[in-house]
Amino acid sequence: MSVFSSPSFDHHELVTFTEDTASGLKAIIAVHNSNLGPAVGGCRMYPYANDADALEDVLRLSRGMTYKSALAGLPLGGGKAVIIGDHRKHKSKALLEAMGDFINAQGGKYVTAEDSGTCVDDMKVIGSRTEFVSGVDESQSFGGDPSPFTAYGIYCGMKAALAHKLGSDKLDGIKVAVQGAGAVGRYLSELLIKEGALVFVADINQDNLDRAVELGATQVSVDDIIGLDVDVFAPCAMGAVLNDESIATLKASVVAGGANNQLANVSHGEMLRARGILYAPDFVINAGGIIEIHHQISGTPELSNAHVERIGETLREIFKLSDEQSVSTVAVAEQLAEAKFQKVAEGEVNTDNNFGAAALSAAYTSANHD
Ligand code: NAD
């Protein structure tokens, strides 16, 4: 298993591994870049087929967080953690406490949050061992479940994409295929249905599917969801769903969803453009959760909604530049993000969009990256 030569390594500042035999914890923390601030990103628990898959996932996810926070105008870097194991079988209090110790040992260079396979209650257990955790409880300064904000950002971004592609941001009568009816997919479906969209959902988890159907969505099979004859495909499950095979079957003219790392690789952004499909880059459209976490930590939760709505403006700019320069939306978005976090490395203070930096809490202050 190579690390430095992996394309996903991409100059990571820190990649650290742990194994705690007593609790069964096997985990990796990756910090891609902390030029803009401490690396904040979720802790995913997943039964990876092997260690190489886990490493690849954490590297891609933490890199994505650097780009996401930079483009959302947040004073944060990019990091992520993965726990190797099935959350339904292997998660225990002891394992989460050991994870808390592992995060604490990084001294604040990495701040964790919930992700697929972990939940608010898990963050509370981790939070009993480290202060470097967010999304713990709405009654505490560190906020609650970020999924509704992620869904709201996707909703705003989807409207921007529809306006660009179809000339109107109205959702009434628009057909949307939502892949994955978990936390994000469910909140998103609710927002869309309220405005008259016709929502189709697929999920491997029947309980989650039933909840979405109760909201008014129509159930379709997992195999049919990508190629459904709809206006928008909204991937809200796992990554790499946009690949050679799936892109060829897409009938939607817009892809706008919450899953991280939707493209199997960056060339698929160009493939979507060549097919005339407008792709809202995942790390731009799904930033609502990290924006909310930032405002909770900063003590400015009243600013979250307006900040999340700016995702629509950012996407409008990306779509325009993509058309003007005849390059994929993801290439444009990466260039814009790099300009933000690389400027800081060159000693230039990036003040144009460094949202709320002065309001960062004591937790952030101690989470410096010396
Ligand atoms: P979740 O675990 O609550 O939901 C994911 C859903 O996808 C589950 O219901 C699962 O059964 C389903 N699923 C898995 N494989 C599937 C398949 N092959 N076909 C159809 N459905 C499948 O996770 P979530 O919090 O809703 O996040 C969804 C995605 O969005 C993840 O990729 C996550 O990393 C990303 N994301 C989430 C947030 C957030 O705030 N929760 C923020 C940014 C990005």
Coordinates of C-alpha atoms and ligand atoms in Angstrom, one line a residue:
M1 CA 0.0 0.0 0.0
S2 CA 1.6 3.3 -1.1
V3 CA 1.0 6.5 0.6
F4 CA 3.2 9.3 -0.8
S5 CA 2.7 8.2 -4.4
S6 CA -1.0 7.9 -4.1
P7 CA -2.7 10.8 -6.2
S8 CA -5.0 11.3 -3.2
F9 CA -2.1 12.0 -0.9
D10 CA -1.7 15.4 -2.6
H11 CA 0.7 17.0 0.0
H12 CA -1.3 16.0 3.1
E13 CA 0.2 17.6 6.3
L14 CA -0.6 14.6 8.5
V15 CA -1.8 11.1 8.2
T16 CA -1.9 9.1 11.4
F17 CA -3.0 5.6 12.2
T18 CA -4.1 3.8 15.4
E19 CA -5.0 0.4 16.7
D20 CA -6.4 -0.2 20.1
T21 CA -6.7 -3.9 20.7
A22 CA -8.8 -3.6 23.9
S23 CA -11.7 -1.8 22.2
G24 CA -11.1 -3.1 18.7
L25 CA -10.6 0.5 17.3
K26 CA -8.7 0.7 14.0
A27 CA -8.7 4.3 12.7
I28 CA -7.0 6.8 10.5
I29 CA -6.9 10.6 10.9
A30 CA -5.9 12.7 7.9
V31 CA -5.2 16.5 7.8
H32 CA -4.9 17.7 4.2
N33 CA -4.2 21.4 4.7
S34 CA -4.5 23.8 7.7
N35 CA -3.4 27.1 6.0
L36 CA -6.8 28.6 6.7
G37 CA -7.4 27.2 10.1
P38 CA -7.8 24.0 12.1
A39 CA -8.8 21.0 10.1
V40 CA -12.5 20.2 10.7
G41 CA -14.2 17.2 9.2
G42 CA -16.5 14.3 10.0
C43 CA -15.6 10.9 11.5
R44 CA -16.9 8.1 9.2
M45 CA -17.3 4.5 10.4
Y46 CA -17.5 2.0 7.5
P47 CA -16.6 -1.7 7.0
Y48 CA -13.9 -1.1 4.4
A49 CA -12.8 -4.2 2.5
N50 CA -9.2 -3.5 3.3
D51 CA -6.8 -0.9 4.8
A52 CA -6.0 0.5 1.4
D53 CA -9.6 1.4 0.8
A54 CA -9.9 3.1 4.2
L55 CA -6.7 5.1 3.5
E56 CA -7.9 6.1 0.1
D57 CA -11.2 7.2 1.5
V58 CA -9.8 9.3 4.3
L59 CA -7.3 11.0 2.0
R60 CA -9.9 11.9 -0.6
L61 CA -12.4 13.1 2.1
S62 CA -9.9 15.3 4.0
R63 CA -8.7 16.9 0.7
G64 CA -12.3 17.6 -0.2
M65 CA -12.8 19.3 3.2
T66 CA -9.9 21.7 2.4
Y67 CA -11.6 22.7 -0.8
K68 CA -15.1 22.8 0.8
S69 CA -14.1 25.1 3.6
A70 CA -12.0 27.4 1.4
L71 CA -14.9 27.9 -1.1
A72 CA -17.4 28.4 1.7
G73 CA -15.3 31.3 3.0
L74 CA -14.5 29.5 6.3
P75 CA -11.4 30.0 8.4
L76 CA -10.9 26.2 8.5
G77 CA -8.6 23.6 7.0
G78 CA -9.5 20.2 5.7
G79 CA -9.4 16.9 7.7
K80 CA -11.3 13.7 8.2
A81 CA -11.2 10.5 10.2
V82 CA -12.3 7.0 9.4
I83 CA -13.0 4.1 11.8
I84 CA -12.7 0.7 10.1
G85 CA -15.7 -1.4 11.1
D86 CA -19.4 -1.9 10.7
H87 CA -21.2 0.7 12.9
R88 CA -24.1 -1.8 13.5
K89 CA -21.8 -4.5 14.9
H90 CA -18.5 -3.0 16.1
K91 CA -19.4 0.4 17.6
S92 CA -19.1 0.5 21.4
K93 CA -18.6 3.1 24.1
A94 CA -15.0 1.8 24.6
L95 CA -14.2 2.1 20.9
L96 CA -15.6 5.7 20.8
E97 CA -13.7 6.7 23.9
A98 CA -10.5 5.3 22.4
M99 CA -11.3 7.4 19.3
G100 CA -11.7 10.4 21.5
D101 CA -8.2 9.8 23.0
F102 CA -6.8 9.4 19.4
I103 CA -8.3 12.7 18.4
N104 CA -7.2 14.4 21.6
A105 CA -3.6 13.3 21.0
Q106 CA -3.5 15.4 17.8
G107 CA -3.7 18.5 20.0
G108 CA -6.5 20.3 18.1
K109 CA -4.9 20.0 14.6
Y110 CA -8.0 18.0 13.8
V111 CA -11.6 18.7 15.1
T112 CA -14.1 15.9 14.5
A113 CA -17.9 15.8 13.7
E114 CA -20.5 13.2 12.9
D115 CA -20.5 11.5 9.5
S116 CA -21.9 8.3 7.9
G117 CA -21.9 5.6 10.5
T118 CA -21.6 8.0 13.4
C119 CA -24.2 10.2 15.1
V120 CA -24.7 13.0 17.6
D121 CA -24.7 10.5 20.6
D122 CA -21.3 9.1 19.4
M123 CA -19.9 12.6 19.3
K124 CA -21.0 13.0 22.9
V125 CA -19.0 9.9 23.9
I126 CA -16.0 11.1 21.9
G127 CA -16.5 14.5 23.5
S128 CA -16.1 12.9 27.0
R129 CA -12.4 12.4 26.0
T130 CA -11.6 15.4 23.9
E131 CA -12.7 19.0 23.4
F132 CA -11.9 18.8 19.7
V133 CA -15.4 17.7 18.7
S134 CA -18.3 19.5 17.2
G135 CA -22.0 18.7 16.5
V136 CA -22.5 17.4 20.0
D137 CA -25.7 19.0 21.3
E138 CA -27.8 22.0 20.4
S139 CA -27.8 23.0 24.1
Q140 CA -24.0 23.2 24.0
S141 CA -21.9 25.7 22.2
F142 CA -20.8 23.0 19.7
G143 CA -24.2 22.7 17.8
G144 CA -26.3 19.7 16.8
D145 CA -26.9 17.6 13.7
P146 CA -25.6 19.5 10.6
S147 CA -27.6 17.5 8.1
P148 CA -30.6 19.9 7.8
F149 CA -28.1 22.7 6.9
T150 CA -26.4 20.4 4.4
A151 CA -29.8 19.7 2.8
Y152 CA -30.7 23.4 2.8
G153 CA -27.4 24.2 1.0
I154 CA -28.1 21.6 -1.7
Y155 CA -31.6 23.0 -2.1
C156 CA -30.2 26.5 -2.7
G157 CA -27.5 25.1 -5.0
M158 CA -30.1 23.0 -6.9
K159 CA -32.1 26.2 -7.6
A160 CA -29.0 28.0 -8.9
A161 CA -28.3 25.0 -11.2
L162 CA -31.9 24.9 -12.5
A163 CA -31.8 28.7 -13.1
H164 CA -28.6 28.3 -15.1
K165 CA -29.6 25.2 -17.1
L166 CA -33.4 25.6 -17.5
G167 CA -33.8 29.4 -17.1
S168 CA -36.0 29.2 -14.0
D169 CA -35.3 28.2 -10.4
K170 CA -38.9 27.0 -9.8
L171 CA -39.1 23.5 -8.3
D172 CA -42.8 23.1 -9.0
G173 CA -43.1 20.1 -11.3
I174 CA -39.4 19.5 -11.5
K175 CA -38.5 15.8 -11.2
V176 CA -35.6 14.9 -8.8
A177 CA -34.1 11.4 -8.3
V178 CA -32.6 11.3 -4.8
Q179 CA -30.1 8.4 -4.3
G180 CA -29.9 7.7 -0.5
A181 CA -32.7 8.7 1.9
G182 CA -30.5 9.0 5.0
A183 CA -30.2 12.2 7.0
V184 CA -29.4 14.5 4.1
G185 CA -31.5 12.8 1.5
R186 CA -34.6 12.9 3.7
Y187 CA -34.3 16.6 4.7
L188 CA -33.6 17.4 1.0
S189 CA -36.7 15.5 -0.2
E190 CA -38.8 17.3 2.4
L191 CA -37.7 20.8 1.1
L192 CA -38.2 19.8 -2.5
I193 CA -41.6 18.2 -2.0
K194 CA -42.8 21.3 -0.1
E195 CA -42.2 23.3 -3.3
G196 CA -44.0 21.0 -5.6
A197 CA -41.0 18.9 -6.9
L198 CA -41.7 15.3 -7.8
V199 CA -39.2 13.3 -5.8
F200 CA -38.1 9.7 -6.5
V201 CA -35.9 7.9 -3.9
A202 CA -33.9 4.8 -3.7
D203 CA -32.1 3.3 -0.7
I204 CA -30.8 0.0 0.5
N205 CA -32.2 0.7 3.9
Q206 CA -36.0 0.1 4.0
D207 CA -36.6 2.1 7.1
N208 CA -35.1 5.2 5.6
L209 CA -36.9 4.6 2.4
D210 CA -40.3 4.3 4.2
R211 CA -39.7 7.6 6.0
A212 CA -39.1 9.4 2.6
V213 CA -42.2 7.8 1.1
E214 CA -44.2 9.1 4.1
L215 CA -43.1 12.6 3.1
G216 CA -44.5 12.1 -0.4
A217 CA -41.5 10.7 -2.3
T218 CA -41.9 7.8 -4.8
Q219 CA -39.8 4.7 -4.2
V220 CA -37.7 3.3 -7.0
S221 CA -35.1 0.6 -7.1
V222 CA -31.5 1.1 -6.3
D223 CA -30.5 0.0 -9.8
D224 CA -32.9 2.3 -11.6
I225 CA -32.3 5.6 -9.7
I226 CA -29.3 6.9 -11.7
G227 CA -30.8 6.4 -15.2
L228 CA -34.3 7.7 -14.3
D229 CA -35.9 10.1 -16.7
V230 CA -35.8 13.2 -14.4
D231 CA -34.5 16.8 -14.5
V232 CA -32.1 16.4 -11.5
F233 CA -30.0 13.5 -10.1
A234 CA -29.2 14.1 -6.5
P235 CA -26.6 11.7 -5.1
C236 CA -27.0 11.6 -1.3
A237 CA -25.4 8.2 -0.5
M238 CA -21.8 7.2 -1.1
G239 CA -19.0 8.5 -3.4
A240 CA -17.8 7.6 -6.9
V241 CA -21.3 7.2 -8.2
L242 CA -20.4 9.3 -11.3
N243 CA -18.2 7.1 -13.4
D244 CA -17.9 6.0 -17.1
E245 CA -20.8 3.6 -16.9
S246 CA -23.3 5.7 -14.8
I247 CA -22.7 9.0 -16.7
A248 CA -23.6 7.2 -20.0
T249 CA -27.0 6.3 -18.5
L250 CA -27.9 9.6 -16.9
K251 CA -31.0 11.3 -18.3
A252 CA -31.0 14.2 -15.9
S253 CA -29.6 17.6 -17.2
V254 CA -28.4 18.6 -13.7
V255 CA -26.5 16.7 -11.0
A256 CA -26.8 18.4 -7.6
G257 CA -26.6 16.3 -4.4
G258 CA -24.9 15.9 -1.1
A259 CA -22.6 12.9 -1.3
N260 CA -18.9 13.5 -1.0
N261 CA -16.5 12.6 -3.8
Q262 CA -19.3 11.9 -6.3
L263 CA -16.9 11.8 -9.3
A264 CA -14.9 8.5 -9.6
N265 CA -12.1 10.8 -10.8
V266 CA -11.7 14.4 -11.9
S267 CA -12.0 13.5 -15.6
H268 CA -15.7 12.6 -15.0
G269 CA -16.3 16.3 -14.5
E270 CA -15.3 16.9 -18.1
M271 CA -17.4 13.9 -19.3
L272 CA -20.5 15.4 -17.7
R273 CA -19.8 18.7 -19.4
A274 CA -19.3 17.0 -22.7
R275 CA -22.7 15.4 -22.3
G276 CA -24.3 18.8 -21.5
I277 CA -25.0 17.8 -17.9
L278 CA -24.6 20.7 -15.4
Y279 CA -22.7 19.3 -12.4
A280 CA -22.7 21.2 -9.1
P281 CA -19.4 20.2 -7.6
D282 CA -20.0 18.2 -4.4
F283 CA -17.6 20.1 -2.2
V284 CA -19.4 23.4 -3.1
I285 CA -23.0 22.3 -2.8
N286 CA -22.7 20.2 0.3
A287 CA -20.9 22.8 2.5
G288 CA -24.0 23.7 4.5
G289 CA -23.1 21.4 7.4
I290 CA -19.6 22.7 7.9
I291 CA -20.9 26.3 7.6
E292 CA -23.4 25.5 10.4
I293 CA -20.7 23.8 12.5
H294 CA -18.4 26.9 12.1
H295 CA -21.2 29.3 13.2
Q296 CA -22.1 27.1 16.2
I297 CA -18.5 27.1 17.4
S298 CA -18.1 30.8 16.7
G299 CA -21.2 31.6 18.7
T300 CA -22.9 33.1 15.6
P301 CA -25.7 30.5 14.8
E302 CA -28.0 33.3 13.7
L303 CA -25.7 33.8 10.7
S304 CA -25.8 30.2 9.4
N305 CA -28.8 30.4 7.1
A306 CA -27.7 33.5 5.2
H307 CA -24.2 32.0 4.9
V308 CA -25.6 28.7 3.6
E309 CA -27.6 30.6 1.0
R310 CA -24.4 32.0 -0.4
I311 CA -23.7 28.5 -1.8
G312 CA -26.1 29.4 -4.6
E313 CA -24.1 32.5 -5.4
T314 CA -20.8 30.7 -5.4
L315 CA -22.3 28.1 -7.8
R316 CA -23.7 30.7 -10.1
E317 CA -20.1 32.2 -10.4
I318 CA -18.6 28.7 -11.1
F319 CA -21.2 27.9 -13.8
K320 CA -20.5 31.2 -15.5
L321 CA -16.7 30.7 -15.4
S322 CA -17.1 27.1 -16.6
D323 CA -19.1 28.3 -19.7
E324 CA -16.7 31.2 -20.4
Q325 CA -13.6 29.1 -20.1
S326 CA -15.0 25.9 -21.6
V327 CA -13.8 23.8 -18.7
S328 CA -15.6 21.6 -16.2
T329 CA -17.3 23.1 -13.2
V330 CA -15.2 21.0 -10.9
A331 CA -12.0 22.3 -12.5
V332 CA -13.2 25.9 -12.0
A333 CA -14.2 25.2 -8.4
E334 CA -10.8 23.6 -7.6
Q335 CA -8.9 26.6 -9.0
L336 CA -11.0 29.0 -7.0
A337 CA -10.4 27.1 -3.8
E338 CA -6.7 26.7 -4.4
A339 CA -6.4 30.4 -4.9
K340 CA -7.8 30.9 -1.4
F341 CA -5.8 28.4 0.6
Q342 CA -2.6 28.8 -1.3
K343 CA -2.6 32.6 -1.0
V344 CA -2.3 32.2 2.7
A345 CA 0.7 29.9 2.3
E346 CA 2.4 32.6 0.3
G347 CA 1.9 35.0 3.2
E348 CA -0.9 37.0 1.7
V349 CA -3.8 37.3 4.2
N350 CA -7.0 36.3 2.5
T351 CA -9.4 38.8 3.8
D352 CA -12.0 38.9 1.0
N353 CA -14.1 36.0 2.3
N354 CA -12.5 35.0 5.6
F355 CA -15.9 34.8 7.2
G356 CA -16.2 35.3 11.0
A357 CA -12.6 34.6 11.7
A358 CA -12.5 37.0 14.6
A359 CA -15.4 35.2 16.3
L360 CA -13.7 31.9 16.6
S361 CA -14.1 30.3 19.9
A362 CA -11.4 29.3 22.5
A363 CA -11.6 25.8 21.1
Y364 CA -10.4 27.0 17.7
T365 CA -7.8 29.2 19.3
S366 CA -6.2 26.2 21.1
A367 CA -6.6 24.1 17.9
N368 CA -3.7 26.0 16.2
H369 CA -1.4 24.3 13.9
D370 CA 2.1 25.2 15.1
Ligands
NAD1 P1 -26.6 8.6 6.0 O1 -25.7 7.5 6.4 O2 -27.6 9.2 7.0 O3 -27.4 8.3 4.7 C1 -26.9 7.6 3.6 C2 -28.0 6.8 3.0 O4 -27.5 6.2 1.8 C3 -28.4 5.6 3.9 O5 -29.8 5.6 4.1 C4 -27.9 4.4 3.2 O6 -28.7 3.3 3.4 C5 -28.0 4.9 1.7 N1 -27.2 4.1 0.8 C6 -26.0 3.5 0.9 N2 -25.6 2.9 -0.2 C7 -26.6 3.1 -1.1 C8 -26.8 2.7 -2.4 N3 -25.9 2.0 -3.1 N4 -28.0 3.1 -3.0 C9 -28.9 3.8 -2.4 N5 -28.8 4.2 -1.1 C10 -27.6 3.9 -0.5 O7 -25.6 9.8 5.6 P2 -25.9 11.3 5.4 O8 -25.5 12.1 6.6 O9 -27.3 11.5 4.8 O10 -24.9 11.7 4.2 C11 -25.1 11.3 2.9 C12 -23.9 11.7 2.0 O11 -23.7 13.1 2.1 C13 -22.6 11.0 2.5 O12 -21.7 10.8 1.3 C14 -21.9 12.1 3.4 O13 -20.5 12.0 3.4 C15 -22.3 13.3 2.6 N6 -22.4 14.5 3.4 C16 -23.2 14.6 4.6 C17 -23.2 15.7 5.3 C18 -24.1 15.8 6.5 O14 -24.3 17.0 7.0 N7 -24.6 14.7 7.0 C19 -22.4 16.9 4.9 C20 -21.7 16.8 3.8 C21 -21.7 15.6 3.0

